[in-house]
Amino acid sequence: MKSQEYLPPDFLTYPSIEISSTSKWQDIVDTVLPYYRLDQELPADFAAKLDAIAAKYDAPEDRMIEAMRLVQDNIRYVSLSMGRGSYIPRSPTTVVASGFGDCKDKALLLASSLRRLGIHADVALTDLDEGVALATILPTIRAFDHVIVKVAIDSQTYWIDATNYLQGGRADNLIPPDYGFALPIVADKAGMEKIERKELYQPTTFVNEVFDFPKRKGEPLKLTVTTTYWGADADSMRYKLVSQSAARIADDYLKYYNRQYPGMKSLGPLVTNDSRDKNLVSVTESYDLSAGDLDADNLSKDFALKSDVGIRYLPEPDLLERSAPIWLGSPIFRRHRCTVRNLKAHFVGPEDNDDVITPYVAFKARWTSTSTEFQVDWFLKTLNDRIPAKSIGPYLKSLKKINDNSAWNYNFAYSDAEAN
């Protein structure tokens, strides 16, 4: 049998037999429960910070977020996966004193901190890559490679990965880790629990490009790009902005535009704005393209407007005749808008409806125009996390149509007679 790419974590490629010494997850939990006591003493200075949170915030949801940030932002993540450290967490006192910890250490510290703040929290076992399959396998301690925290406030459940850094949002817009399932370490009635995904009601990345064509001969084209990130994409971008130099990020962006429009030059450093509570991050770039570069190789007469809505994240398998579904993974919802201004003619988009709507992915393109401005809006959203094997053929046809309609070319040097 040929190998099949892009497999869902819970899909069995070959027949297999599982053998376990127990049929209950509670037996697995009871094995590790003594190491995850949540009544351990916290260092005095750390406890004082928690008490300050309690004094400042009455709502348990706010206390949860502030404690989360205290652990995520101030205790460095360092993996300790040798010997005893592979399975047993260090005490909160040791972790705080050292200033670092792995997933077990940080999860235990966060859960203990939340308990001190009067919030019910438990440590939970999960798997970073195979978590979706946890609900389908027999109980075994070897099923896990990661530890997170489950928080219960009234009837609401929150899942927090303490190893994240600078995570944004408050309780109402906190993004749970996309690990599928987790096993809370509790004394009674332990069982695998699903980590529910939040429905995406707005794009998590919105790229807004504005091209100002020169009004007079000899002037440069101006390009302003504002990209807004929300939710999980904002968390990723926030981390990128602190883990890489702004100059390197700006250089990567400039290279991207130079591949499309040779000669593009940056007009200054990136301008960033971060609303951490709303979990919104925006990045603004400014460029220009000289009149000579705009005219070179007839660029203005064959000017490309290209969408960046995450099409590259959609898998395209080589093997068509396969028995396995295709795994789409975490949800995607992206938008890209191009606005071209100062035109001397009226431009339009395709008359035919080029929407692609399937049970698995949706792609739309919308355009508007005036006598001096043309605008196109692309949207891409995944609607499921997998594509059944029987639907792979239609999916690949839809993917081709998406790619064909993700870039439009125009002769923006053209002028109407009245414009002349």
CSV table of C-alpha atoms in Angstrom, one decimal:
chain,number,residue,atom,x,y,z
A,1,MET,CA,0.0,0.0,0.0
A,2,LYS,CA,1.3,3.4,-1.0
A,3,SER,CA,1.8,5.9,1.8
A,4,GLN,CA,-0.9,8.5,2.2
A,5,GLU,CA,-0.2,12.1,3.3
A,6,TYR,CA,-2.3,14.5,5.4
A,7,LEU,CA,-3.9,11.8,7.6
A,8,PRO,CA,-6.2,12.7,10.5
A,9,PRO,CA,-4.6,11.8,13.8
A,10,ASP,CA,-7.4,9.3,14.6
A,11,PHE,CA,-7.3,7.5,11.3
A,12,LEU,CA,-5.9,4.0,11.4
A,13,THR,CA,-3.8,3.4,8.2
A,14,TYR,CA,-3.3,-0.3,8.9
A,15,PRO,CA,-5.2,-2.8,11.0
A,16,SER,CA,-3.9,-2.9,14.5
A,17,ILE,CA,-4.5,-4.5,17.9
A,18,GLU,CA,-4.3,-2.4,21.1
A,19,ILE,CA,-3.6,-4.1,24.4
A,20,SER,CA,-3.9,-2.3,27.7
A,21,SER,CA,-3.7,-3.5,31.4
A,22,THR,CA,-6.8,-1.4,32.2
A,23,SER,CA,-10.0,-0.3,30.6
A,24,LYS,CA,-10.4,2.8,32.7
A,25,TRP,CA,-8.7,6.2,32.4
A,26,GLN,CA,-9.1,6.6,36.1
A,27,ASP,CA,-6.4,4.0,36.6
A,28,ILE,CA,-4.0,6.1,34.6
A,29,VAL,CA,-5.0,9.2,36.5
A,30,ASP,CA,-4.5,7.5,39.9
A,31,THR,CA,-1.0,6.7,38.9
A,32,VAL,CA,0.1,10.3,38.4
A,33,LEU,CA,-2.4,12.0,40.8
A,34,PRO,CA,0.0,12.0,43.8
A,35,TYR,CA,2.5,14.1,41.8
A,36,TYR,CA,-0.1,16.8,41.0
A,37,ARG,CA,-1.3,17.8,44.4
A,38,LEU,CA,-2.8,21.3,44.2
A,39,ASP,CA,-2.4,22.2,47.9
A,40,GLN,CA,1.3,22.7,47.8
A,41,GLU,CA,2.9,25.8,49.3
A,42,LEU,CA,3.7,28.7,47.0
A,43,PRO,CA,6.7,31.0,47.5
A,44,ALA,CA,5.8,34.1,49.6
A,45,ASP,CA,6.6,36.6,46.9
A,46,PHE,CA,4.7,34.7,44.3
A,47,ALA,CA,1.7,34.3,46.6
A,48,ALA,CA,1.8,38.0,47.3
A,49,LYS,CA,1.4,38.6,43.5
A,50,LEU,CA,-1.7,36.3,43.5
A,51,ASP,CA,-3.1,38.1,46.6
A,52,ALA,CA,-2.7,41.4,44.7
A,53,ILE,CA,-4.6,40.0,41.8
A,54,ALA,CA,-7.4,38.9,44.2
A,55,ALA,CA,-7.5,42.4,45.8
A,56,LYS,CA,-7.7,44.1,42.4
A,57,TYR,CA,-10.2,41.8,40.6
A,58,ASP,CA,-13.4,40.5,42.0
A,59,ALA,CA,-14.6,38.5,39.0
A,60,PRO,CA,-13.1,35.0,38.9
A,61,GLU,CA,-12.8,35.3,35.1
A,62,ASP,CA,-10.5,38.3,35.5
A,63,ARG,CA,-8.5,36.5,38.2
A,64,MET,CA,-8.1,33.6,35.9
A,65,ILE,CA,-6.7,35.7,33.1
A,66,GLU,CA,-4.3,37.6,35.3
A,67,ALA,CA,-3.0,34.4,36.9
A,68,MET,CA,-2.6,32.9,33.4
A,69,ARG,CA,-0.5,35.9,32.3
A,70,LEU,CA,1.6,35.8,35.5
A,71,VAL,CA,2.6,32.2,34.8
A,72,GLN,CA,2.8,32.4,31.0
A,73,ASP,CA,4.8,35.6,30.8
A,74,ASN,CA,7.1,35.3,33.8
A,75,ILE,CA,8.0,31.7,34.0
A,76,ARG,CA,10.1,30.7,30.9
A,77,TYR,CA,9.3,27.5,29.2
A,78,VAL,CA,12.2,25.0,29.3
A,79,SER,CA,11.6,21.3,28.5
A,80,LEU,CA,12.9,18.9,31.2
A,81,SER,CA,12.3,15.5,29.6
A,82,MET,CA,15.1,13.4,31.0
A,83,GLY,CA,14.8,10.9,33.8
A,84,ARG,CA,12.4,11.8,36.6
A,85,GLY,CA,11.6,15.1,34.8
A,86,SER,CA,10.0,13.1,32.0
A,87,TYR,CA,7.0,12.2,34.1
A,88,ILE,CA,7.0,14.1,37.4
A,89,PRO,CA,6.6,17.9,37.8
A,90,ARG,CA,8.8,19.9,40.0
A,91,SER,CA,7.2,21.7,43.0
A,92,PRO,CA,5.8,25.2,42.4
A,93,THR,CA,8.4,26.5,44.9
A,94,THR,CA,11.2,25.1,42.8
A,95,VAL,CA,9.7,26.3,39.5
A,96,VAL,CA,9.3,29.9,40.8
A,97,ALA,CA,12.7,30.0,42.3
A,98,SER,CA,14.3,28.8,39.1
A,99,GLY,CA,12.2,31.1,36.9
A,100,PHE,CA,11.5,28.3,34.3
A,101,GLY,CA,9.6,25.1,33.9
A,102,ASP,CA,8.2,22.6,31.4
A,103,CYS,CA,4.6,22.0,30.6
A,104,LYS,CA,4.1,19.8,33.7
A,105,ASP,CA,5.7,22.4,36.0
A,106,LYS,CA,3.9,25.4,34.6
A,107,ALA,CA,0.5,23.6,34.5
A,108,LEU,CA,0.9,22.6,38.1
A,109,LEU,CA,1.9,26.1,39.1
A,110,LEU,CA,-1.0,27.7,37.3
A,111,ALA,CA,-3.6,25.3,38.6
A,112,SER,CA,-2.2,25.8,42.2
A,113,SER,CA,-2.4,29.6,41.7
A,114,LEU,CA,-6.0,29.4,40.5
A,115,ARG,CA,-7.0,27.3,43.5
A,116,ARG,CA,-5.4,30.0,45.8
A,117,LEU,CA,-7.6,32.6,44.0
A,118,GLY,CA,-10.7,30.5,44.7
A,119,ILE,CA,-11.1,29.2,41.2
A,120,HIS,CA,-11.6,25.5,40.5
A,121,ALA,CA,-8.8,24.3,38.3
A,122,ASP,CA,-7.3,20.9,37.4
A,123,VAL,CA,-4.2,19.7,35.6
A,124,ALA,CA,-5.0,17.7,32.4
A,125,LEU,CA,-3.0,15.4,30.2
A,126,THR,CA,-3.1,15.7,26.4
A,127,ASP,CA,-1.1,15.3,23.2
A,128,LEU,CA,0.2,18.1,21.0
A,129,ASP,CA,-0.2,16.3,17.7
A,130,GLU,CA,-2.3,13.2,18.4
A,131,GLY,CA,-4.8,14.7,20.8
A,132,VAL,CA,-7.7,14.2,18.4
A,133,ALA,CA,-7.1,10.4,18.6
A,134,LEU,CA,-7.2,10.2,22.4
A,135,ALA,CA,-10.9,9.5,22.5
A,136,THR,CA,-10.4,6.4,20.3
A,137,ILE,CA,-7.6,4.5,22.0
A,138,LEU,CA,-7.3,2.3,25.1
A,139,PRO,CA,-6.1,3.9,28.3
A,140,THR,CA,-2.3,4.2,28.5
A,141,ILE,CA,0.1,6.6,30.1
A,142,ARG,CA,2.1,6.7,26.9
A,143,ALA,CA,-0.7,8.4,25.1
A,144,PHE,CA,0.3,11.9,26.3
A,145,ASP,CA,3.2,14.3,25.7
A,146,HIS,CA,1.8,17.5,27.1
A,147,VAL,CA,0.0,18.9,30.2
A,148,ILE,CA,-2.5,21.8,30.3
A,149,VAL,CA,-5.0,23.2,32.7
A,150,LYS,CA,-8.8,22.9,32.9
A,151,VAL,CA,-10.7,25.7,34.6
A,152,ALA,CA,-14.3,25.6,35.6
A,153,ILE,CA,-16.2,28.9,36.5
A,154,ASP,CA,-19.9,28.4,37.0
A,155,SER,CA,-21.0,26.4,34.0
A,156,GLN,CA,-18.2,27.6,31.7
A,157,THR,CA,-15.1,25.5,31.0
A,158,TYR,CA,-11.8,27.1,30.0
A,159,TRP,CA,-8.7,25.2,28.7
A,160,ILE,CA,-5.3,27.0,29.1
A,161,ASP,CA,-1.8,26.0,27.9
A,162,ALA,CA,0.5,27.5,30.5
A,163,THR,CA,3.4,27.1,28.1
A,164,ASN,CA,2.0,29.8,25.8
A,165,TYR,CA,3.6,33.2,25.9
A,166,LEU,CA,1.9,36.6,25.8
A,167,GLN,CA,-1.5,35.0,25.1
A,168,GLY,CA,-4.2,37.6,24.5
A,169,GLY,CA,-7.9,37.9,25.3
A,170,ARG,CA,-10.1,37.9,28.3
A,171,ALA,CA,-12.4,35.1,29.4
A,172,ASP,CA,-15.0,35.8,26.7
A,173,ASN,CA,-12.5,35.7,23.8
A,174,LEU,CA,-9.8,33.4,25.1
A,175,ILE,CA,-8.7,30.9,22.5
A,176,PRO,CA,-8.4,27.3,23.8
A,177,PRO,CA,-5.5,25.1,22.6
A,178,ASP,CA,-6.5,23.0,19.6
A,179,TYR,CA,-5.5,19.6,21.0
A,180,GLY,CA,-8.7,17.7,20.5
A,181,PHE,CA,-9.1,15.9,23.9
A,182,ALA,CA,-7.6,16.0,27.3
A,183,LEU,CA,-7.7,13.9,30.5
A,184,PRO,CA,-8.1,15.9,33.7
A,185,ILE,CA,-6.2,14.6,36.7
A,186,VAL,CA,-9.0,14.3,39.2
A,187,ALA,CA,-9.6,11.8,42.1
A,188,ASP,CA,-13.0,10.6,40.9
A,189,LYS,CA,-14.8,10.0,37.6
A,190,ALA,CA,-11.8,10.8,35.4
A,191,GLY,CA,-12.5,10.5,31.7
A,192,MET,CA,-11.4,11.9,28.4
A,193,GLU,CA,-13.0,15.3,27.7
A,194,LYS,CA,-13.3,17.2,24.4
A,195,ILE,CA,-11.7,20.6,24.1
A,196,GLU,CA,-14.3,22.5,22.1
A,197,ARG,CA,-13.2,24.7,19.3
A,198,LYS,CA,-14.6,28.2,19.1
A,199,GLU,CA,-16.6,28.9,16.0
A,200,LEU,CA,-14.8,31.5,13.8
A,201,TYR,CA,-17.3,34.4,13.1
A,202,GLN,CA,-14.7,36.8,11.6
A,203,PRO,CA,-11.5,36.4,9.8
A,204,THR,CA,-8.5,35.7,12.0
A,205,THR,CA,-6.2,37.4,9.5
A,206,PHE,CA,-7.3,40.4,7.3
A,207,VAL,CA,-4.8,41.8,4.8
A,208,ASN,CA,-5.8,45.2,3.5
A,209,GLU,CA,-3.6,46.4,0.6
A,210,VAL,CA,-4.1,50.0,-0.8
A,211,PHE,CA,-2.3,50.8,-4.1
A,212,ASP,CA,-2.2,54.5,-4.9
A,213,PHE,CA,-1.2,54.8,-8.6
A,214,PRO,CA,0.7,58.0,-9.5
A,215,LYS,CA,-1.5,61.0,-10.3
A,216,ARG,CA,1.2,62.6,-12.4
A,217,LYS,CA,3.8,61.2,-14.7
A,218,GLY,CA,7.1,60.5,-12.9
A,219,GLU,CA,5.6,60.0,-9.5
A,220,PRO,CA,5.9,56.6,-7.7
A,221,LEU,CA,3.2,54.1,-6.9
A,222,LYS,CA,2.4,54.0,-3.1
A,223,LEU,CA,1.5,50.8,-1.3
A,224,THR,CA,0.1,50.7,2.2
A,225,VAL,CA,-0.5,47.3,3.8
A,226,THR,CA,-2.4,46.9,7.1
A,227,THR,CA,-2.8,43.4,8.4
A,228,THR,CA,-5.1,42.8,11.3
A,229,TYR,CA,-4.8,39.5,13.3
A,230,TRP,CA,-7.4,38.2,15.7
A,231,GLY,CA,-7.6,35.3,18.1
A,232,ALA,CA,-5.1,32.5,17.6
A,233,ASP,CA,-3.5,34.4,14.7
A,234,ALA,CA,-3.0,37.4,17.0
A,235,ASP,CA,-1.4,35.2,19.6
A,236,SER,CA,1.0,33.9,16.9
A,237,MET,CA,1.8,37.3,15.6
A,238,ARG,CA,2.3,38.8,19.0
A,239,TYR,CA,4.9,36.0,19.8
A,240,LYS,CA,6.6,36.6,16.4
A,241,LEU,CA,7.0,40.3,17.1
A,242,VAL,CA,8.8,39.7,20.4
A,243,SER,CA,10.8,36.6,19.2
A,244,GLN,CA,12.1,38.1,16.0
A,245,SER,CA,13.6,41.5,15.2
A,246,ALA,CA,11.3,44.0,13.6
A,247,ALA,CA,14.0,44.6,11.0
A,248,ARG,CA,14.0,40.9,10.0
A,249,ILE,CA,10.2,40.7,9.8
A,250,ALA,CA,10.2,43.9,7.7
A,251,ASP,CA,12.9,42.5,5.4
A,252,ASP,CA,10.8,39.3,4.8
A,253,TYR,CA,7.8,41.4,4.0
A,254,LEU,CA,9.8,43.6,1.6
A,255,LYS,CA,11.1,40.5,-0.2
A,256,TYR,CA,7.6,39.2,-0.6
A,257,TYR,CA,6.5,42.4,-2.4
A,258,ASN,CA,9.6,42.6,-4.4
A,259,ARG,CA,8.9,39.2,-5.9
A,260,GLN,CA,5.6,40.5,-7.1
A,261,TYR,CA,6.6,44.1,-7.9
A,262,PRO,CA,10.3,44.3,-8.6
A,263,GLY,CA,11.9,47.5,-7.3
A,264,MET,CA,9.5,48.0,-4.4
A,265,LYS,CA,11.2,49.9,-1.6
A,266,SER,CA,10.2,50.3,2.1
A,267,LEU,CA,9.3,53.8,3.3
A,268,GLY,CA,9.9,53.1,7.0
A,269,PRO,CA,9.8,50.6,9.8
A,270,LEU,CA,6.7,48.5,10.6
A,271,VAL,CA,4.0,50.2,12.7
A,272,THR,CA,2.4,47.8,15.1
A,273,ASN,CA,-0.5,48.0,17.5
A,274,ASP,CA,-1.5,45.4,20.1
A,275,SER,CA,-4.8,45.4,22.0
A,276,ARG,CA,-4.0,42.4,24.2
A,277,ASP,CA,-7.4,42.2,26.0
A,278,LYS,CA,-9.2,42.3,22.6
A,279,ASN,CA,-6.6,39.9,21.2
A,280,LEU,CA,-6.1,42.1,18.2
A,281,VAL,CA,-2.7,42.9,16.6
A,282,SER,CA,-2.2,45.1,13.6
A,283,VAL,CA,0.9,45.6,11.5
A,284,THR,CA,1.2,48.4,8.9
A,285,GLU,CA,3.7,48.5,6.1
A,286,SER,CA,4.5,51.4,3.7
A,287,TYR,CA,6.2,51.1,0.3
A,288,ASP,CA,6.7,52.9,-3.0
A,289,LEU,CA,7.6,51.8,-6.5
A,290,SER,CA,9.4,54.3,-8.7
A,291,ALA,CA,7.8,55.4,-12.0
A,292,GLY,CA,10.7,53.6,-13.8
A,293,ASP,CA,10.1,50.3,-12.1
A,294,LEU,CA,6.4,50.6,-12.6
A,295,ASP,CA,6.9,51.0,-16.4
A,296,ALA,CA,9.7,48.4,-16.6
A,297,ASP,CA,8.7,45.1,-18.3
A,298,ASN,CA,5.2,46.6,-18.7
A,299,LEU,CA,4.4,46.0,-15.0
A,300,SER,CA,1.6,48.6,-14.9
A,301,LYS,CA,0.0,46.9,-18.0
A,302,ASP,CA,0.1,43.5,-16.4
A,303,PHE,CA,-0.4,44.4,-12.8
A,304,ALA,CA,-1.2,41.4,-10.5
A,305,LEU,CA,-3.5,41.6,-7.5
A,306,LYS,CA,-2.8,38.5,-5.5
A,307,SER,CA,-4.7,37.2,-2.5
A,308,ASP,CA,-3.0,35.8,0.6
A,309,VAL,CA,-5.9,34.0,2.3
A,310,GLY,CA,-4.1,30.8,3.4
A,311,ILE,CA,-4.6,28.7,0.3
A,312,ARG,CA,-1.1,27.3,0.8
A,313,TYR,CA,-2.4,25.7,4.0
A,314,LEU,CA,-4.9,23.6,2.1
A,315,PRO,CA,-3.3,20.1,1.5
A,316,GLU,CA,-3.0,18.9,-2.1
A,317,PRO,CA,-2.2,15.1,-2.0
A,318,ASP,CA,-0.3,13.4,-4.8
A,319,LEU,CA,-2.2,10.1,-4.4
A,320,LEU,CA,-5.7,10.4,-5.7
A,321,GLU,CA,-6.9,6.8,-5.2
A,322,ARG,CA,-6.7,6.6,-1.5
A,323,SER,CA,-8.8,5.1,1.3
A,324,ALA,CA,-7.9,7.8,3.9
A,325,PRO,CA,-9.5,11.1,4.4
A,326,ILE,CA,-7.5,14.4,4.1
A,327,TRP,CA,-6.8,16.2,7.4
A,328,LEU,CA,-7.4,20.0,7.2
A,329,GLY,CA,-6.4,20.6,10.8
A,330,SER,CA,-7.1,23.8,12.7
A,331,PRO,CA,-9.8,26.1,11.3
A,332,ILE,CA,-8.9,28.7,8.7
A,333,PHE,CA,-10.8,32.0,8.1
A,334,ARG,CA,-9.0,34.7,6.2
A,335,ARG,CA,-9.7,37.8,4.2
A,336,HIS,CA,-7.6,39.8,1.7
A,337,ARG,CA,-8.7,43.1,0.2
A,338,CYS,CA,-6.9,45.0,-2.6
A,339,THR,CA,-7.9,48.6,-3.3
A,340,VAL,CA,-6.4,50.3,-6.4
A,341,ARG,CA,-6.9,54.1,-6.5
A,342,ASN,CA,-6.2,57.0,-8.9
A,343,LEU,CA,-7.1,55.0,-12.0
A,344,LYS,CA,-8.0,56.6,-15.3
A,345,ALA,CA,-10.5,54.0,-16.4
A,346,HIS,CA,-13.3,51.9,-15.1
A,347,PHE,CA,-12.2,48.3,-14.3
A,348,VAL,CA,-14.4,45.3,-13.4
A,349,GLY,CA,-14.0,41.8,-12.1
A,350,PRO,CA,-15.3,38.6,-13.7
A,351,GLU,CA,-19.0,38.5,-14.5
A,352,ASP,CA,-19.4,34.9,-13.6
A,353,ASN,CA,-19.7,33.8,-10.0
A,354,ASP,CA,-16.4,32.2,-9.1
A,355,ASP,CA,-17.4,31.2,-5.5
A,356,VAL,CA,-16.4,27.8,-4.4
A,357,ILE,CA,-18.7,26.4,-1.7
A,358,THR,CA,-18.2,22.8,-0.5
A,359,PRO,CA,-18.9,21.0,2.8
A,360,TYR,CA,-15.2,21.4,3.6
A,361,VAL,CA,-14.0,24.7,2.3
A,362,ALA,CA,-15.6,28.0,1.1
A,363,PHE,CA,-13.9,30.6,-1.1
A,364,LYS,CA,-15.5,33.9,-2.3
A,365,ALA,CA,-14.3,36.8,-4.4
A,366,ARG,CA,-16.2,40.1,-4.4
A,367,TRP,CA,-15.4,43.3,-6.4
A,368,THR,CA,-16.6,46.9,-6.6
A,369,SER,CA,-15.5,49.8,-8.7
A,370,THR,CA,-15.9,53.4,-9.6
A,371,SER,CA,-14.4,55.5,-12.4
A,372,THR,CA,-11.2,55.9,-10.5
A,373,GLU,CA,-11.1,53.0,-8.0
A,374,PHE,CA,-11.2,49.2,-8.1
A,375,GLN,CA,-11.5,46.9,-5.2
A,376,VAL,CA,-11.5,43.1,-4.8
A,377,ASP,CA,-12.1,41.2,-1.6
A,378,TRP,CA,-11.2,37.5,-1.2
A,379,PHE,CA,-12.4,35.2,1.6
A,380,LEU,CA,-11.4,31.7,2.5
A,381,LYS,CA,-12.9,29.5,5.3
A,382,THR,CA,-12.6,25.9,6.1
A,383,LEU,CA,-15.9,24.3,7.2
A,384,ASN,CA,-14.7,20.9,8.4
A,385,ASP,CA,-11.5,19.4,9.7
A,386,ARG,CA,-11.3,16.6,7.2
A,387,ILE,CA,-12.4,15.6,3.7
A,388,PRO,CA,-13.7,12.0,3.2
A,389,ALA,CA,-11.8,9.8,0.8
A,390,LYS,CA,-14.8,9.7,-1.6
A,391,SER,CA,-14.8,13.5,-1.9
A,392,ILE,CA,-11.1,14.0,-2.6
A,393,GLY,CA,-11.7,14.3,-6.4
A,394,PRO,CA,-14.3,17.1,-6.1
A,395,TYR,CA,-12.1,18.7,-3.5
A,396,LEU,CA,-9.1,18.8,-5.8
A,397,LYS,CA,-11.2,20.3,-8.5
A,398,SER,CA,-12.5,23.0,-6.1
A,399,LEU,CA,-8.9,23.7,-5.0
A,400,LYS,CA,-7.9,24.3,-8.6
A,401,LYS,CA,-10.7,26.7,-9.1
A,402,ILE,CA,-9.7,28.5,-5.9
A,403,ASN,CA,-6.1,28.8,-7.1
A,404,ASP,CA,-7.2,30.0,-10.5
A,405,ASN,CA,-9.3,32.8,-8.9
A,406,SER,CA,-6.8,33.9,-6.2
A,407,ALA,CA,-5.0,36.4,-8.5
A,408,TRP,CA,-6.3,38.8,-11.1
A,409,ASN,CA,-4.1,40.8,-13.6
A,410,TYR,CA,-5.0,44.2,-15.1
A,411,ASN,CA,-3.7,46.8,-17.4
A,412,PHE,CA,-3.9,49.7,-15.0
A,413,ALA,CA,-2.1,52.0,-17.5
A,414,TYR,CA,-5.2,52.0,-19.6
A,415,SER,CA,-7.1,55.4,-19.8
A,416,ASP,CA,-10.6,56.1,-20.9
A,417,ALA,CA,-10.9,58.7,-23.6
A,418,GLU,CA,-12.5,61.2,-21.3
A,419,ALA,CA,-9.7,60.7,-18.8
A,420,ASN,CA,-7.3,61.9,-21.4
